[in-house]
Short mmCIF file of C-alpha atoms in Angstrom, two decimals:
data_model
loop_
_atom_site.label_atom_id
_atom_site.label_comp_id
_atom_site.label_asym_id
_atom_site.label_seq_id
_atom_site.Cartn_x
_atom_site.Cartn_y
_atom_site.Cartn_z
CA MET A 1 -27.65 -5.51 18.61
CA LEU A 2 -25.34 -6.27 21.53
CA GLN A 3 -21.78 -7.11 20.53
CA LYS A 4 -18.57 -7.68 22.49
CA TYR A 5 -15.23 -6.01 21.79
CA GLU A 6 -11.77 -5.84 23.28
CA GLY A 7 -10.26 -2.39 22.99
CA ILE A 8 -7.68 0.16 24.07
CA VAL A 9 -8.92 3.48 25.43
CA LEU A 10 -7.55 6.47 23.51
CA TYR A 11 -9.53 9.55 24.46
CA THR A 12 -12.65 10.56 26.37
CA VAL A 13 -14.61 13.78 25.87
CA LYS A 14 -17.72 15.14 27.58
CA TYR A 15 -20.84 14.74 25.43
CA SER A 16 -23.75 15.66 27.72
CA ASP A 17 -24.77 15.63 31.36
CA LYS A 18 -25.65 11.96 31.02
CA SER A 19 -22.86 10.58 28.84
CA ASP A 20 -19.32 11.00 27.52
CA ILE A 21 -17.84 9.88 24.21
CA VAL A 22 -14.91 7.48 24.48
CA HIS A 23 -12.72 6.70 21.48
CA VAL A 24 -11.35 3.16 21.52
CA TYR A 25 -9.12 1.15 19.21
CA THR A 26 -10.73 -2.28 19.14
CA ARG A 27 -9.41 -5.68 18.10
CA GLN A 28 -12.59 -6.54 16.22
CA GLY A 29 -13.58 -3.23 14.62
CA GLY A 30 -10.60 -0.88 14.50
CA ARG A 31 -11.23 2.67 15.68
CA MET A 32 -14.71 3.02 17.26
CA SER A 33 -16.59 5.60 19.33
CA PHE A 34 -18.85 4.67 22.22
CA LEU A 35 -21.33 6.48 24.44
CA LEU A 36 -20.18 6.11 28.04
CA PRO A 37 -22.97 6.70 30.60
CA VAL A 38 -22.09 8.99 33.49
CA ARG A 39 -22.98 6.94 36.55
CA ARG A 40 -21.48 7.18 39.99
CA SER A 41 -22.70 3.94 41.54
CA ARG A 42 -20.06 1.28 42.21
CA GLN A 43 -22.65 -1.31 41.24
CA SER A 44 -22.98 0.15 37.76
CA ALA A 45 -22.17 -2.24 34.88
CA VAL A 46 -20.17 0.58 33.29
CA ARG A 47 -17.55 2.10 35.59
CA GLN A 48 -15.90 5.30 34.39
CA VAL A 49 -12.79 4.64 36.47
CA LEU A 50 -11.88 1.87 34.03
CA PHE A 51 -11.55 4.32 31.14
CA GLN A 52 -8.03 5.57 31.84
CA PRO A 53 -5.70 6.29 28.89
CA LEU A 54 -4.47 3.01 27.34
CA SER A 55 -6.72 0.83 29.52
CA ILE A 56 -7.40 -2.51 27.83
CA LEU A 57 -11.07 -3.31 28.28
CA GLY A 58 -13.75 -5.77 27.36
CA ILE A 59 -16.76 -3.81 26.13
CA GLU A 60 -20.32 -4.92 25.42
CA ALA A 61 -22.14 -2.30 23.37
CA ASP A 62 -25.40 -1.78 21.53
CA ILE A 63 -24.20 -1.55 17.92
CA ARG A 64 -26.42 0.62 15.77
CA PRO A 65 -25.56 0.28 12.05
CA ARG A 66 -26.59 3.81 11.10
CA SER A 67 -24.86 5.50 14.03
CA SER A 68 -21.20 6.26 14.73
CA LEU A 69 -21.85 6.29 18.50
CA HIS A 70 -22.65 3.02 20.21
CA PRO A 71 -24.00 2.94 23.80
CA ILE A 72 -21.90 0.87 26.19
CA LYS A 73 -23.89 -1.60 28.26
CA GLU A 74 -21.12 -3.33 30.22
CA THR A 75 -17.35 -3.16 30.68
CA ARG A 76 -14.61 -5.10 32.38
CA ALA A 77 -10.82 -4.86 32.56
CA SER A 78 -9.21 -7.27 30.10
CA TYR A 79 -5.82 -6.42 31.58
CA VAL A 80 -5.38 -5.16 35.14
CA PHE A 81 -2.62 -2.58 35.46
CA ARG A 82 0.06 -3.11 38.08
CA SER A 83 1.73 0.30 37.97
CA LEU A 84 1.00 2.36 34.85
CA PRO A 85 -1.82 4.62 36.19
CA TYR A 86 -0.07 5.12 39.53
CA HIS A 87 3.50 5.84 38.43
CA PRO A 88 3.94 9.56 37.54
CA TYR A 89 6.40 8.96 34.69
CA LYS A 90 4.54 5.99 33.23
CA SER A 91 1.20 7.79 33.42
CA ALA A 92 2.71 10.75 31.54
CA ILE A 93 3.92 8.39 28.83
CA ALA A 94 0.48 6.75 28.70
CA LEU A 95 -1.26 10.11 28.33
CA PHE A 96 1.06 11.08 25.48
CA VAL A 97 0.84 7.73 23.68
CA ALA A 98 -2.95 7.66 23.97
CA GLU A 99 -3.25 11.18 22.55
CA PHE A 100 -0.78 10.34 19.78
CA LEU A 101 -2.74 7.24 18.80
CA TYR A 102 -5.98 9.24 18.89
CA ARG A 103 -4.45 11.59 16.29
CA VAL A 104 -2.87 9.03 13.95
CA VAL A 105 -4.84 5.76 14.12
CA ARG A 106 -7.99 6.40 12.11
CA GLU A 107 -8.76 3.11 10.36
CA GLU A 108 -12.17 1.62 11.02
CA MET A 109 -11.20 -1.87 9.91
CA PRO A 110 -9.68 -4.51 12.20
CA ASN A 111 -5.90 -4.85 12.15
CA GLU A 112 -4.87 -7.74 14.34
CA LEU A 113 -1.13 -7.07 14.03
CA LEU A 114 -1.47 -3.42 15.02
CA TYR A 115 -3.75 -4.25 17.92
CA HIS A 116 -1.33 -6.88 19.22
CA TYR A 117 1.55 -4.41 18.94
CA LEU A 118 -0.33 -1.77 20.93
CA ALA A 119 -1.57 -4.13 23.63
CA SER A 120 1.78 -5.89 24.11
CA SER A 121 3.60 -2.55 24.27
CA ILE A 122 1.22 -1.25 26.94
CA GLU A 123 1.63 -4.39 29.00
CA TRP A 124 5.43 -4.23 28.67
CA LEU A 125 5.50 -0.66 29.99
CA ASP A 126 3.20 -1.57 32.84
CA VAL A 127 5.42 -4.37 34.17
CA CYS A 128 8.78 -2.73 33.43
CA GLU A 129 10.46 -1.63 36.64
CA LYS A 130 13.25 0.63 35.34
CA ASP A 131 15.04 2.03 32.27
CA PHE A 132 11.94 2.94 30.27
CA ALA A 133 12.80 6.59 29.53
CA ASN A 134 13.17 5.85 25.79
CA PHE A 135 9.93 3.85 25.57
CA HIS A 136 7.91 6.49 23.72
CA LEU A 137 10.65 6.98 21.11
CA VAL A 138 10.91 3.26 20.35
CA PHE A 139 7.12 2.94 20.36
CA LEU A 140 6.62 5.72 17.81
CA MET A 141 9.45 4.50 15.59
CA ARG A 142 8.01 0.99 15.40
CA LEU A 143 4.43 2.26 15.09
CA SER A 144 5.38 3.86 11.76
CA ARG A 145 5.73 0.35 10.24
CA PHE A 146 2.06 -0.39 10.87
CA LEU A 147 1.01 2.92 9.32
CA GLY A 148 3.13 2.49 6.20
CA LEU A 149 5.46 5.32 7.19
CA TYR A 150 8.66 3.51 8.14
CA PRO A 151 11.63 5.43 6.69
CA ASN A 152 14.18 4.03 4.26
CA LEU A 153 17.33 3.73 6.34
CA GLU A 154 19.61 2.37 3.64
CA ASP A 155 22.42 4.36 2.01
CA TYR A 156 23.45 6.02 5.26
CA SER A 157 26.86 7.61 5.68
CA PRO A 158 28.08 10.00 8.38
CA CYS A 159 27.77 13.01 6.06
CA CYS A 160 24.16 12.31 5.01
CA TYR A 161 21.15 14.49 5.72
CA PHE A 162 17.80 12.88 6.43
CA ASP A 163 14.99 14.04 4.16
CA LEU A 164 11.82 14.12 6.29
CA LEU A 165 9.48 14.37 3.28
CA ASP A 166 10.99 11.57 1.18
CA ALA A 167 11.90 9.56 4.30
CA CYS A 168 15.44 8.69 3.24
CA PHE A 169 19.07 9.73 3.61
CA VAL A 170 20.40 12.16 1.01
CA SER A 171 23.81 13.64 0.27
CA GLY A 172 22.75 17.29 0.50
CA PRO A 173 20.06 19.46 2.10
CA PRO A 174 16.71 19.20 0.21
CA SER A 175 15.31 22.42 -1.21
CA HIS A 176 11.97 22.03 0.64
CA GLY A 177 13.68 22.64 3.99
CA PHE A 178 12.34 19.64 5.92
CA TYR A 179 15.45 17.70 6.84
CA VAL A 180 17.72 16.65 9.67
CA LEU A 181 21.36 17.72 9.73
CA PRO A 182 24.09 15.05 9.41
CA GLU A 183 25.18 15.40 13.04
CA GLU A 184 21.64 14.41 14.13
CA ALA A 185 20.66 12.05 11.31
CA SER A 186 22.61 9.18 12.84
CA ARG A 187 20.15 9.12 15.76
CA ILE A 188 17.42 7.95 13.39
CA ARG A 189 19.45 4.83 12.63
CA THR A 190 20.09 4.41 16.34
CA LEU A 191 16.37 4.55 17.12
CA ALA A 192 15.72 1.90 14.46
CA ARG A 193 18.14 -0.44 16.25
CA MET A 194 16.40 -0.11 19.61
CA ASN A 195 13.74 -2.37 21.05
CA TYR A 196 12.12 -2.36 24.47
CA ASP A 197 14.59 -4.86 25.92
CA THR A 198 17.75 -3.17 24.62
CA MET A 199 16.87 0.54 24.66
CA TYR A 200 18.48 1.06 28.07
CA LEU A 201 21.86 0.40 26.38
CA PHE A 202 21.46 3.57 24.29
CA ARG A 203 22.08 6.46 26.65
CA MET A 204 20.53 9.83 25.85
CA THR A 205 20.45 13.18 27.59
CA ARG A 206 17.14 14.94 28.10
CA ALA A 207 18.04 17.32 25.26
CA ASP A 208 18.83 14.38 22.93
CA ARG A 209 15.58 12.64 23.81
CA ASN A 210 13.46 15.75 23.33
CA ARG A 211 15.12 16.53 20.02
CA CYS A 212 14.39 13.00 18.79
CA LEU A 213 10.78 13.38 19.86
CA ASP A 214 10.48 16.71 18.03
CA VAL A 215 11.86 15.13 14.84
CA ILE A 216 9.52 12.12 15.08
CA CYS A 217 6.46 14.34 15.63
CA THR A 218 7.47 16.55 12.69
CA TYR A 219 7.89 13.45 10.52
CA TYR A 220 4.40 12.20 11.38
CA ARG A 221 2.94 15.67 10.89
CA LEU A 222 4.41 15.87 7.38
CA HIS A 223 3.01 12.49 6.34
CA LEU A 224 -0.41 12.43 8.01
CA PRO A 225 -3.25 14.92 7.46
CA ASP A 226 -4.88 16.68 10.42
CA PHE A 227 -2.06 15.90 12.81
CA ASN A 228 -2.59 18.69 15.34
CA GLU A 229 -0.38 19.84 18.18
CA LEU A 230 -0.25 17.40 21.07
CA LYS A 231 -1.30 18.87 24.41
CA SER A 232 0.59 16.22 26.37
CA LEU A 233 3.90 16.74 24.55
CA PRO A 234 5.30 19.57 26.75
CA VAL A 235 4.59 17.56 29.92
CA LEU A 236 6.44 14.53 28.55
CA GLN A 237 9.41 16.63 27.44
CA GLU A 238 9.65 18.24 30.86
CA LEU A 239 9.72 14.87 32.61
CA PHE A 240 12.12 13.14 30.21
#
C-alpha cells in the first residue's frame, strides 16, 4: 500500500546493482528502512542526489507489512538546503550528526518532539552564516534529553568529579574508572547552558572542543548498546 512520509536521511548503503538501502528517521513512523532504486535519469521519480546526509524529504513508498524494507516510489525535497551540502565545515558536521543518529536513534515508533528537534536543528545549521563550531556539541547534549540520557547536573562544586556511568557529579573518583576530572567537569555544566543562539559566547580551543566531543561520545557509548566507533569522528575533530 502506498503511504507518504516526511523523513530525515541518516545513512545509505549499497544493497544490489539495482537498489540501495536508505535509513530514514520519519515523522510518521520513527526509524524506517527503504529500498532506493538506482536510476540515473533526471526524469526519474526517485532521484538519488536528494539522499544526502540529513536531507529532509517527502517520501512515497510501497509499505509491505511483513517486510522491513519498503520500496520508494517517489521523493521530493521537503526542505531545500541553502548551504549545508556545499559548505565544507557544515557538510562535515552533517556527516557526523547523520552517522551519530544512525547509531543511537533506533525507535520504530513516531516521536513528534524528537523529529521536530532534529528538523529544526538541521534547518538552523543550514541558514547559520557564522559561529557554528560548537553546533555538534550543543546538538548532542540536547539530544540526550530525548533519549532519556540527560545527566543530573545538580550538586556541582568546583572540586567535583563527573561520574559518566551514574550521570552525576560526585565528590571523589568512582571505583569503576569512568569519570571526568574536576578541572574538566565544569565544561559539562557549560555545555548544558549553551543553545544555538548563544553558543558563540562560549569560546573553546580545538583541544577543548575535541575533548568535550570525546567525553560526550564515551557517555553515549556507556549508556547505549551497540554504539560502535564513528567513522566520521576523526574528520570532524580535524576540522574543529
